[in-house]
Structures are given as C-alpha cells and as structure tokens.
Coordinates of N, CA and C in Angstrom, one line a residue:
M1 N -2.2 -23.0 -6.6 CA -2.8 -21.8 -7.2 C -4.2 -22.1 -7.7
Q2 N -5.1 -21.1 -7.3 CA -6.5 -21.3 -7.6 C -7.0 -20.0 -8.1
T3 N -8.1 -20.1 -8.8 CA -8.8 -18.9 -9.3 C -9.1 -18.0 -8.1
G4 N -8.8 -16.7 -8.2 CA -9.0 -15.7 -7.1 C -7.8 -15.4 -6.3
D5 N -6.8 -16.3 -6.3 CA -5.5 -16.1 -5.6 C -4.8 -14.9 -6.2
F6 N -4.0 -14.3 -5.3 CA -3.1 -13.2 -5.8 C -1.7 -13.8 -5.9
V7 N -1.0 -13.4 -7.0 CA 0.3 -13.9 -7.2 C 1.1 -12.7 -7.7
V8 N 2.5 -12.8 -7.7 CA 3.4 -11.8 -8.3 C 4.0 -12.4 -9.5
H9 N 3.7 -11.8 -10.7 CA 4.3 -12.2 -12.0 C 5.8 -11.8 -12.0
R10 N 6.6 -12.5 -12.8 CA 8.0 -12.3 -12.8 C 8.4 -10.8 -13.2
S11 N 7.4 -10.1 -13.8 CA 7.6 -8.7 -14.2 C 7.5 -7.8 -12.9
G12 N 7.0 -8.4 -11.8 CA 6.8 -7.6 -10.6 C 5.4 -7.2 -10.4
M13 N 4.5 -7.4 -11.4 CA 3.1 -7.1 -11.3 C 2.4 -8.0 -10.3
V14 N 1.6 -7.5 -9.4 CA 0.8 -8.3 -8.5 C -0.5 -8.5 -9.3
C15 N -0.9 -9.7 -9.4 CA -2.1 -10.1 -10.3 C -3.0 -11.0 -9.5
R16 N -4.3 -11.0 -10.0 CA -5.3 -12.0 -9.5 C -5.4 -13.0 -10.5
I17 N -5.4 -14.3 -10.1 CA -5.7 -15.4 -11.1 C -7.2 -15.4 -11.4
E18 N -7.4 -15.1 -12.7 CA -8.8 -15.1 -13.2 C -9.4 -16.4 -13.5
S19 N -8.5 -17.2 -14.1 CA -8.9 -18.6 -14.6 C -7.7 -19.4 -15.0
I20 N -7.9 -20.7 -15.2 CA -7.0 -21.5 -15.8 C -7.7 -22.2 -17.0
E21 N -7.2 -21.9 -18.2 CA -8.0 -22.3 -19.4 C -7.1 -23.0 -20.4
N22 N -7.7 -23.9 -21.2 CA -7.1 -24.4 -22.3 C -7.3 -23.5 -23.5
L23 N -6.2 -22.9 -24.0 CA -6.3 -21.9 -25.1 C -5.3 -22.3 -26.2
N24 N -5.6 -21.8 -27.4 CA -4.7 -22.0 -28.6 C -4.2 -20.6 -28.9
L25 N -3.1 -20.2 -28.3 CA -2.5 -18.9 -28.5 C -1.3 -19.0 -29.4
T26 N -0.7 -20.1 -29.6 CA 0.5 -20.3 -30.4 C 0.4 -21.4 -31.4
G27 N -0.8 -21.8 -31.8 CA -1.0 -22.8 -32.8 C -1.1 -24.2 -32.1
T28 N -0.9 -24.3 -30.8 CA -1.1 -25.5 -30.1 C -1.9 -25.2 -28.9
E29 N -2.9 -26.1 -28.6 CA -3.7 -25.9 -27.4 C -2.9 -26.3 -26.2
R30 N -2.9 -25.3 -25.2 CA -2.1 -25.5 -23.9 C -3.0 -24.9 -22.8
S31 N -2.6 -25.3 -21.6 CA -3.3 -24.8 -20.4 C -2.6 -23.6 -20.0
Y32 N -3.3 -22.5 -19.8 CA -2.8 -21.2 -19.4 C -3.4 -20.7 -18.1
V33 N -2.6 -20.1 -17.3 CA -3.0 -19.3 -16.1 C -3.3 -17.9 -16.6
V34 N -4.6 -17.5 -16.5 CA -4.9 -16.1 -16.9 C -4.9 -15.2 -15.7
L35 N -4.1 -14.1 -15.9 CA -3.9 -13.2 -14.8 C -4.5 -11.8 -15.1
A36 N -5.0 -11.1 -14.1 CA -5.4 -9.7 -14.2 C -4.5 -8.9 -13.3
P37 N -3.6 -8.0 -13.8 CA -2.8 -7.2 -12.9 C -3.7 -6.2 -12.1
V38 N -3.4 -6.1 -10.8 CA -4.2 -5.2 -10.0 C -4.1 -3.7 -10.4
R39 N -3.0 -3.4 -11.1 CA -2.9 -2.0 -11.6 C -3.8 -1.7 -12.8
N40 N -4.2 -2.8 -13.5 CA -5.0 -2.6 -14.7 C -5.8 -3.9 -14.9
L41 N -7.0 -4.0 -14.3 CA -7.8 -5.2 -14.4 C -8.3 -5.5 -15.8
M42 N -8.2 -4.6 -16.7 CA -8.6 -4.8 -18.1 C -7.5 -5.5 -18.8
E43 N -6.3 -5.5 -18.4 CA -5.2 -6.1 -19.0 C -5.2 -7.6 -18.6
K44 N -4.7 -8.5 -19.5 CA -4.6 -9.9 -19.2 C -3.2 -10.4 -19.5
I45 N -2.7 -11.2 -18.6 CA -1.4 -11.9 -18.8 C -1.6 -13.4 -18.9
Y46 N -1.1 -14.0 -19.9 CA -1.3 -15.5 -20.1 C 0.0 -16.2 -19.8
V47 N 0.0 -17.1 -18.8 CA 1.2 -17.8 -18.4 C 1.0 -19.3 -18.7
P48 N 1.8 -19.9 -19.5 CA 1.6 -21.4 -19.7 C 1.6 -22.1 -18.3
E49 N 0.7 -22.9 -18.0 CA 0.6 -23.6 -16.7 C 1.9 -24.3 -16.4
T50 N 2.6 -24.8 -17.4 CA 3.9 -25.5 -17.2 C 5.0 -24.6 -16.8
K51 N 4.8 -23.3 -17.0 CA 5.9 -22.3 -16.6 C 5.4 -21.5 -15.4
A52 N 4.3 -21.8 -14.8 CA 3.7 -21.0 -13.8 C 4.6 -21.0 -12.5
E53 N 5.2 -22.1 -12.2 CA 6.1 -22.2 -11.0 C 7.3 -21.3 -11.2
Q54 N 7.8 -21.1 -12.4 CA 9.0 -20.3 -12.6 C 8.6 -18.8 -12.7
Q55 N 7.4 -18.5 -13.2 CA 7.1 -17.1 -13.5 C 6.2 -16.5 -12.4
L56 N 5.6 -17.2 -11.5 CA 4.7 -16.7 -10.5 C 5.1 -17.1 -9.1
R57 N 4.9 -16.2 -8.2 CA 5.1 -16.6 -6.8 C 3.9 -16.0 -6.0
P58 N 3.5 -16.7 -4.9 CA 2.4 -16.2 -4.1 C 2.6 -14.8 -3.6
A59 N 1.5 -14.0 -3.6 CA 1.6 -12.7 -3.1 C 1.7 -12.8 -1.6
M60 N 2.2 -11.7 -0.9 CA 2.4 -11.8 0.5 C 1.1 -11.8 1.2
S61 N 1.1 -12.5 2.4 CA -0.1 -12.6 3.2 C -0.1 -11.4 4.1
R62 N -1.2 -11.2 4.8 CA -1.4 -10.1 5.7 C -0.3 -10.2 6.8
E63 N -0.1 -11.4 7.3 CA 0.9 -11.6 8.4 C 2.3 -11.3 7.9
E64 N 2.6 -11.7 6.7 CA 3.9 -11.4 6.1 C 4.1 -9.9 5.9
A65 N 3.1 -9.2 5.4 CA 3.1 -7.8 5.2 C 3.4 -7.0 6.5
L66 N 2.7 -7.4 7.6 CA 2.9 -6.8 8.9 C 4.2 -7.0 9.4
S67 N 4.7 -8.3 9.3 CA 6.1 -8.6 9.7 C 7.1 -7.8 8.9
L68 N 6.9 -7.7 7.6 CA 7.9 -6.9 6.8 C 7.9 -5.4 7.3
L69 N 6.7 -4.9 7.5 CA 6.6 -3.5 8.0 C 7.4 -3.3 9.3
D70 N 7.3 -4.3 10.2 CA 8.0 -4.2 11.4 C 9.5 -4.3 11.2
R71 N 10.0 -4.9 10.2 CA 11.4 -5.1 9.9 C 12.0 -4.1 9.0
L72 N 11.2 -3.2 8.4 CA 11.7 -2.3 7.4 C 13.0 -1.5 7.8
K73 N 13.0 -1.0 9.0 CA 14.1 -0.2 9.4 C 15.4 -1.1 9.5
D74 N 15.3 -2.4 9.7 CA 16.4 -3.2 9.9 C 17.0 -3.8 8.6
I75 N 16.2 -3.7 7.6 CA 16.7 -4.3 6.3 C 17.8 -3.4 5.7
Q76 N 18.9 -3.9 5.4 CA 20.0 -3.1 4.9 C 19.9 -2.9 3.4
P77 N 20.5 -1.8 2.9 CA 20.5 -1.6 1.4 C 21.3 -2.7 0.7
L78 N 20.9 -3.1 -0.5 CA 21.6 -4.1 -1.2 C 23.1 -3.6 -1.4
T79 N 24.0 -4.5 -1.2 CA 25.4 -4.2 -1.3 C 25.8 -4.6 -2.8
I80 N 26.3 -3.6 -3.5 CA 26.7 -3.8 -4.9 C 28.2 -4.1 -4.8
R81 N 28.5 -5.3 -5.3 CA 29.9 -5.8 -5.3 C 30.7 -5.3 -6.5
N82 N 30.0 -5.1 -7.6 CA 30.7 -4.7 -8.8 C 29.9 -3.6 -9.5
E83 N 30.4 -2.4 -9.5 CA 29.7 -1.3 -10.1 C 29.3 -1.5 -11.5
R84 N 30.1 -2.2 -12.3 CA 29.8 -2.5 -13.7 C 28.7 -3.5 -13.8
Q85 N 28.4 -4.2 -12.8 CA 27.4 -5.2 -12.8 C 26.1 -4.8 -12.0
R86 N 26.0 -3.5 -11.7 CA 25.0 -3.0 -10.8 C 23.6 -3.5 -11.3
E87 N 23.3 -3.3 -12.6 CA 22.0 -3.7 -13.1 C 21.7 -5.2 -12.9
Q88 N 22.7 -6.0 -13.2 CA 22.5 -7.4 -13.0 C 22.3 -7.8 -11.5
E89 N 23.0 -7.1 -10.7 CA 22.9 -7.4 -9.2 C 21.5 -7.0 -8.8
Y90 N 20.9 -5.9 -9.3 CA 19.5 -5.6 -9.0 C 18.6 -6.7 -9.5
K91 N 18.8 -7.1 -10.7 CA 18.0 -8.2 -11.3 C 18.1 -9.5 -10.5
D92 N 19.3 -9.9 -10.2 CA 19.5 -11.1 -9.4 C 18.8 -11.0 -8.0
A93 N 18.9 -9.9 -7.4 CA 18.2 -9.7 -6.1 C 16.7 -9.7 -6.2
F94 N 16.2 -9.1 -7.3 CA 14.7 -9.1 -7.5 C 14.2 -10.5 -7.8
D95 N 15.0 -11.3 -8.5 CA 14.6 -12.7 -8.9 C 14.7 -13.7 -7.8
V96 N 15.2 -13.3 -6.6 CA 15.2 -14.1 -5.5 C 13.8 -14.4 -4.9
H97 N 12.9 -13.5 -5.3 CA 11.5 -13.6 -4.9 C 11.3 -13.4 -3.4
S98 N 12.1 -12.5 -2.8 CA 12.0 -12.3 -1.4 C 11.7 -10.8 -1.2
Y99 N 10.7 -10.5 -0.4 CA 10.3 -9.1 -0.2 C 11.4 -8.3 0.5
D100 N 12.1 -9.0 1.4 CA 13.3 -8.4 2.1 C 14.3 -7.9 1.0
S101 N 14.5 -8.8 0.1 CA 15.5 -8.5 -1.0 C 15.0 -7.3 -1.8
I102 N 13.7 -7.2 -2.1 CA 13.1 -6.1 -2.9 C 13.3 -4.8 -2.1
V103 N 13.0 -4.9 -0.8 CA 13.2 -3.7 0.1 C 14.7 -3.3 0.0
S104 N 15.6 -4.2 0.1 CA 17.0 -3.9 0.0 C 17.4 -3.2 -1.3
I105 N 16.8 -3.6 -2.4 CA 17.0 -2.9 -3.7 C 16.5 -1.5 -3.6
E106 N 15.3 -1.3 -3.1 CA 14.7 0.0 -2.9 C 15.6 0.9 -2.1
K107 N 16.1 0.4 -1.0 CA 16.9 1.2 -0.1 C 18.3 1.6 -0.8
E108 N 18.8 0.7 -1.5 CA 20.1 1.0 -2.3 C 19.8 2.1 -3.4
L109 N 18.7 1.9 -4.1 CA 18.4 2.9 -5.1 C 18.1 4.3 -4.5
Y110 N 17.4 4.3 -3.4 CA 17.1 5.6 -2.7 C 18.5 6.2 -2.3
R111 N 19.3 5.4 -1.7 CA 20.6 5.9 -1.2 C 21.4 6.5 -2.4
R112 N 21.4 5.7 -3.5 CA 22.2 6.1 -4.7 C 21.6 7.4 -5.3
K113 N 20.3 7.5 -5.3 CA 19.6 8.7 -5.8 C 20.0 9.9 -5.0
Q114 N 19.9 9.8 -3.7 CA 20.3 10.9 -2.8 C 21.7 11.4 -3.0
H115 N 22.6 10.4 -3.1 CA 24.0 10.7 -3.4 C 24.2 11.4 -4.7
R116 N 23.6 10.9 -5.7 CA 23.8 11.6 -7.0 C 23.1 13.0 -7.1
L117 N 22.0 13.1 -6.4 CA 21.4 14.5 -6.3 C 22.3 15.5 -5.7
K118 N 23.0 15.1 -4.7 CA 24.0 16.0 -4.0 C 25.1 16.4 -5.0
M119 N 25.4 15.6 -5.9 CA 26.4 15.9 -6.9 C 25.8 16.6 -8.1
G120 N 24.5 16.8 -8.1 CA 23.8 17.5 -9.2 C 23.5 16.6 -10.4
K121 N 23.5 15.3 -10.1 CA 23.2 14.3 -11.1 C 21.9 13.6 -10.9
K122 N 21.3 13.0 -12.0 CA 20.1 12.2 -11.9 C 20.6 10.7 -11.8
L123 N 19.6 9.9 -11.4 CA 19.8 8.4 -11.5 C 19.9 8.0 -13.0
P124 N 20.7 7.1 -13.3 CA 20.7 6.6 -14.7 C 19.3 6.0 -15.0
V125 N 18.9 6.0 -16.3 CA 17.6 5.5 -16.7 C 17.3 4.1 -16.2
R126 N 18.3 3.2 -16.3 CA 18.0 1.8 -15.8 C 17.7 1.7 -14.3
D127 N 18.4 2.6 -13.5 CA 18.2 2.6 -12.1 C 16.7 3.2 -11.9
E128 N 16.4 4.2 -12.6 CA 15.0 4.8 -12.5 C 14.0 3.7 -12.8
Q129 N 14.2 2.9 -13.9 CA 13.3 1.9 -14.2 C 13.2 0.8 -13.1
M130 N 14.3 0.4 -12.6 CA 14.3 -0.6 -11.5 C 13.6 0.0 -10.3
M131 N 13.8 1.2 -10.0 CA 13.2 1.9 -8.8 C 11.7 1.9 -9.0
S132 N 11.2 2.2 -10.2 CA 9.8 2.2 -10.5 C 9.2 0.8 -10.3
T133 N 9.9 -0.2 -10.9 CA 9.4 -1.6 -10.8 C 9.3 -2.0 -9.3
V134 N 10.3 -1.8 -8.5 CA 10.4 -2.2 -7.1 C 9.3 -1.4 -6.4
E135 N 9.1 -0.1 -6.6 CA 8.1 0.6 -5.8 C 6.7 0.1 -6.2
K136 N 6.4 -0.2 -7.4 CA 5.1 -0.7 -7.8 C 4.9 -2.0 -7.2
T137 N 5.9 -2.9 -7.3 CA 5.7 -4.2 -6.7 C 5.4 -4.2 -5.2
L138 N 6.2 -3.4 -4.5 CA 6.0 -3.3 -3.0 C 4.6 -2.7 -2.7
T139 N 4.3 -1.6 -3.4 CA 3.0 -0.9 -3.2 C 1.8 -1.9 -3.4
E140 N 1.9 -2.5 -4.6 CA 0.8 -3.4 -4.9 C 0.7 -4.6 -3.9
A141 N 1.9 -5.2 -3.6 CA 1.9 -6.3 -2.7 C 1.3 -5.9 -1.3
F142 N 1.8 -4.8 -0.8 CA 1.2 -4.3 0.5 C -0.3 -4.0 0.4
A143 N -0.7 -3.4 -0.7 CA -2.1 -3.1 -0.8 C -3.0 -4.3 -0.8
V144 N -2.6 -5.3 -1.6 CA -3.4 -6.6 -1.6 C -3.3 -7.3 -0.2
A145 N -2.2 -7.4 0.3 CA -2.0 -8.1 1.6 C -2.8 -7.4 2.8
L146 N -2.8 -6.1 2.7 CA -3.4 -5.3 3.8 C -4.8 -4.8 3.5
D147 N -5.3 -5.2 2.3 CA -6.7 -4.9 1.8 C -6.9 -3.4 1.9
T148 N -6.0 -2.7 1.2 CA -6.2 -1.2 1.1 C -5.9 -0.8 -0.3
K149 N -6.1 0.5 -0.5 CA -5.8 1.0 -1.9 C -4.3 1.3 -2.0
P150 N -3.7 1.1 -3.2 CA -2.3 1.4 -3.4 C -1.9 2.8 -2.9
E151 N -2.7 3.8 -3.2 CA -2.3 5.1 -2.9 C -2.2 5.4 -1.3
K152 N -2.7 4.4 -0.5 CA -2.7 4.6 0.9 C -1.5 3.9 1.5
V153 N -0.8 3.1 0.7 CA 0.3 2.3 1.3 C 1.5 3.1 1.8
H154 N 1.9 4.2 1.1 CA 3.0 5.0 1.6 C 2.6 5.6 3.0
D155 N 1.4 6.1 3.2 CA 1.0 6.6 4.5 C 1.1 5.5 5.6
L156 N 0.6 4.3 5.2 CA 0.7 3.2 6.2 C 2.1 2.9 6.6
I157 N 3.0 2.9 5.6 CA 4.4 2.7 5.9 C 5.0 3.8 6.8
R158 N 4.7 5.1 6.5 CA 5.2 6.2 7.3 C 4.6 6.1 8.7
E159 N 3.4 5.8 8.9 CA 2.8 5.7 10.2 C 3.4 4.5 11.0
R160 N 3.7 3.4 10.3 CA 4.3 2.3 11.0 C 5.7 2.6 11.4
L161 N 6.5 3.3 10.6 CA 7.8 3.6 10.9 C 7.9 4.7 12.0
A162 N 6.9 5.6 12.0 CA 6.9 6.6 13.0 C 6.5 6.0 14.4
G163 N 5.7 5.0 14.4 CA 5.3 4.2 15.6 C 6.5 3.5 16.1
Q164 N 7.4 3.0 15.3 CA 8.6 2.3 15.7 C 9.6 3.2 16.4
K165 N 9.6 4.5 16.1 CA 10.5 5.4 16.7 C 10.3 5.7 18.2
K166 N 9.0 5.5 18.6 CA 8.6 5.8 20.0 C 9.2 4.9 21.0

C-alpha cells in the first residue's frame, strides 16, 4: 500500500490513500493510513496501520473490472440458506472481499426486490441498506478501475451486457 493507491475500506467505500502518518488520535501516537473516499474527497478515514490488512483491500484493476464485466451474466445470485440469517449471510458474503460475491449479493437483492414488489411489498430496510452499500461499492470500484465517472458506470454495464447478447 502506497500513497495514491486505491483501496476498498471494510465499509465498502472505495478510497484513495492520501498518506501514512504518525498521529495522536487516541492519546497514543500511532501510524495511520489516511484515506479519502472517492464519493467525498473532503471526508477522511483514519485506519491504524496495524489494522490496515484487516480493514482494507486493493481496489480492482482495469483488467479485473473488464473480466468481471464479461462474467456478470454468469454470476449466480447469492443462495440464502436460512431466511432468519439473511442479513448475516449478506454480511458474510460481503466480507469475503470478492467482487463476484458482491455481484451475487446484488443479484439476490434485486431478485428479492422484484419478488416482493409483485406481492405489493417493499424490501425490508436492512435489505435496502445492503443494496445501497453493494451498489455504491460496485459503482465506485468500476469507476476507479475503468477511469470513468461513477454516473457513467451503469451505462457501461448495460452496453457490455448488450454486447454479450449478440
């Protein structure tokens, strides 16, 4: 990890490493990785350097992003084994740090949302929150990897999927 690298924080936010500094934030001087989330460069996240390996993972590369786009249709929705543990299963899949896993969560939430809408129901709040986190993470990750604006990512995905149908 170096200054300028892009990483994904455990919260799902894609961030740029601004610096690694010795700071006294808790009464003891420690080394911190200072992050700037791409969705709000004015915000800062401070991660103790000793916990960086647990809380940060490298953002996807351009090659990984293009490969994931090519595989989107083939990734299956997350299989929920226990309805009562749905939220935990989403969290466990998200914590795997795999973009395929994140896509599978997104597909399951979309499937569930469509099913509930047919019954005249909304998604539960926790599902909506997870859907928002997953969508933001994927959008930001693709935007950084493909060097484009986040608002253009959905069009890129649609175009890529349309090209696969031919």
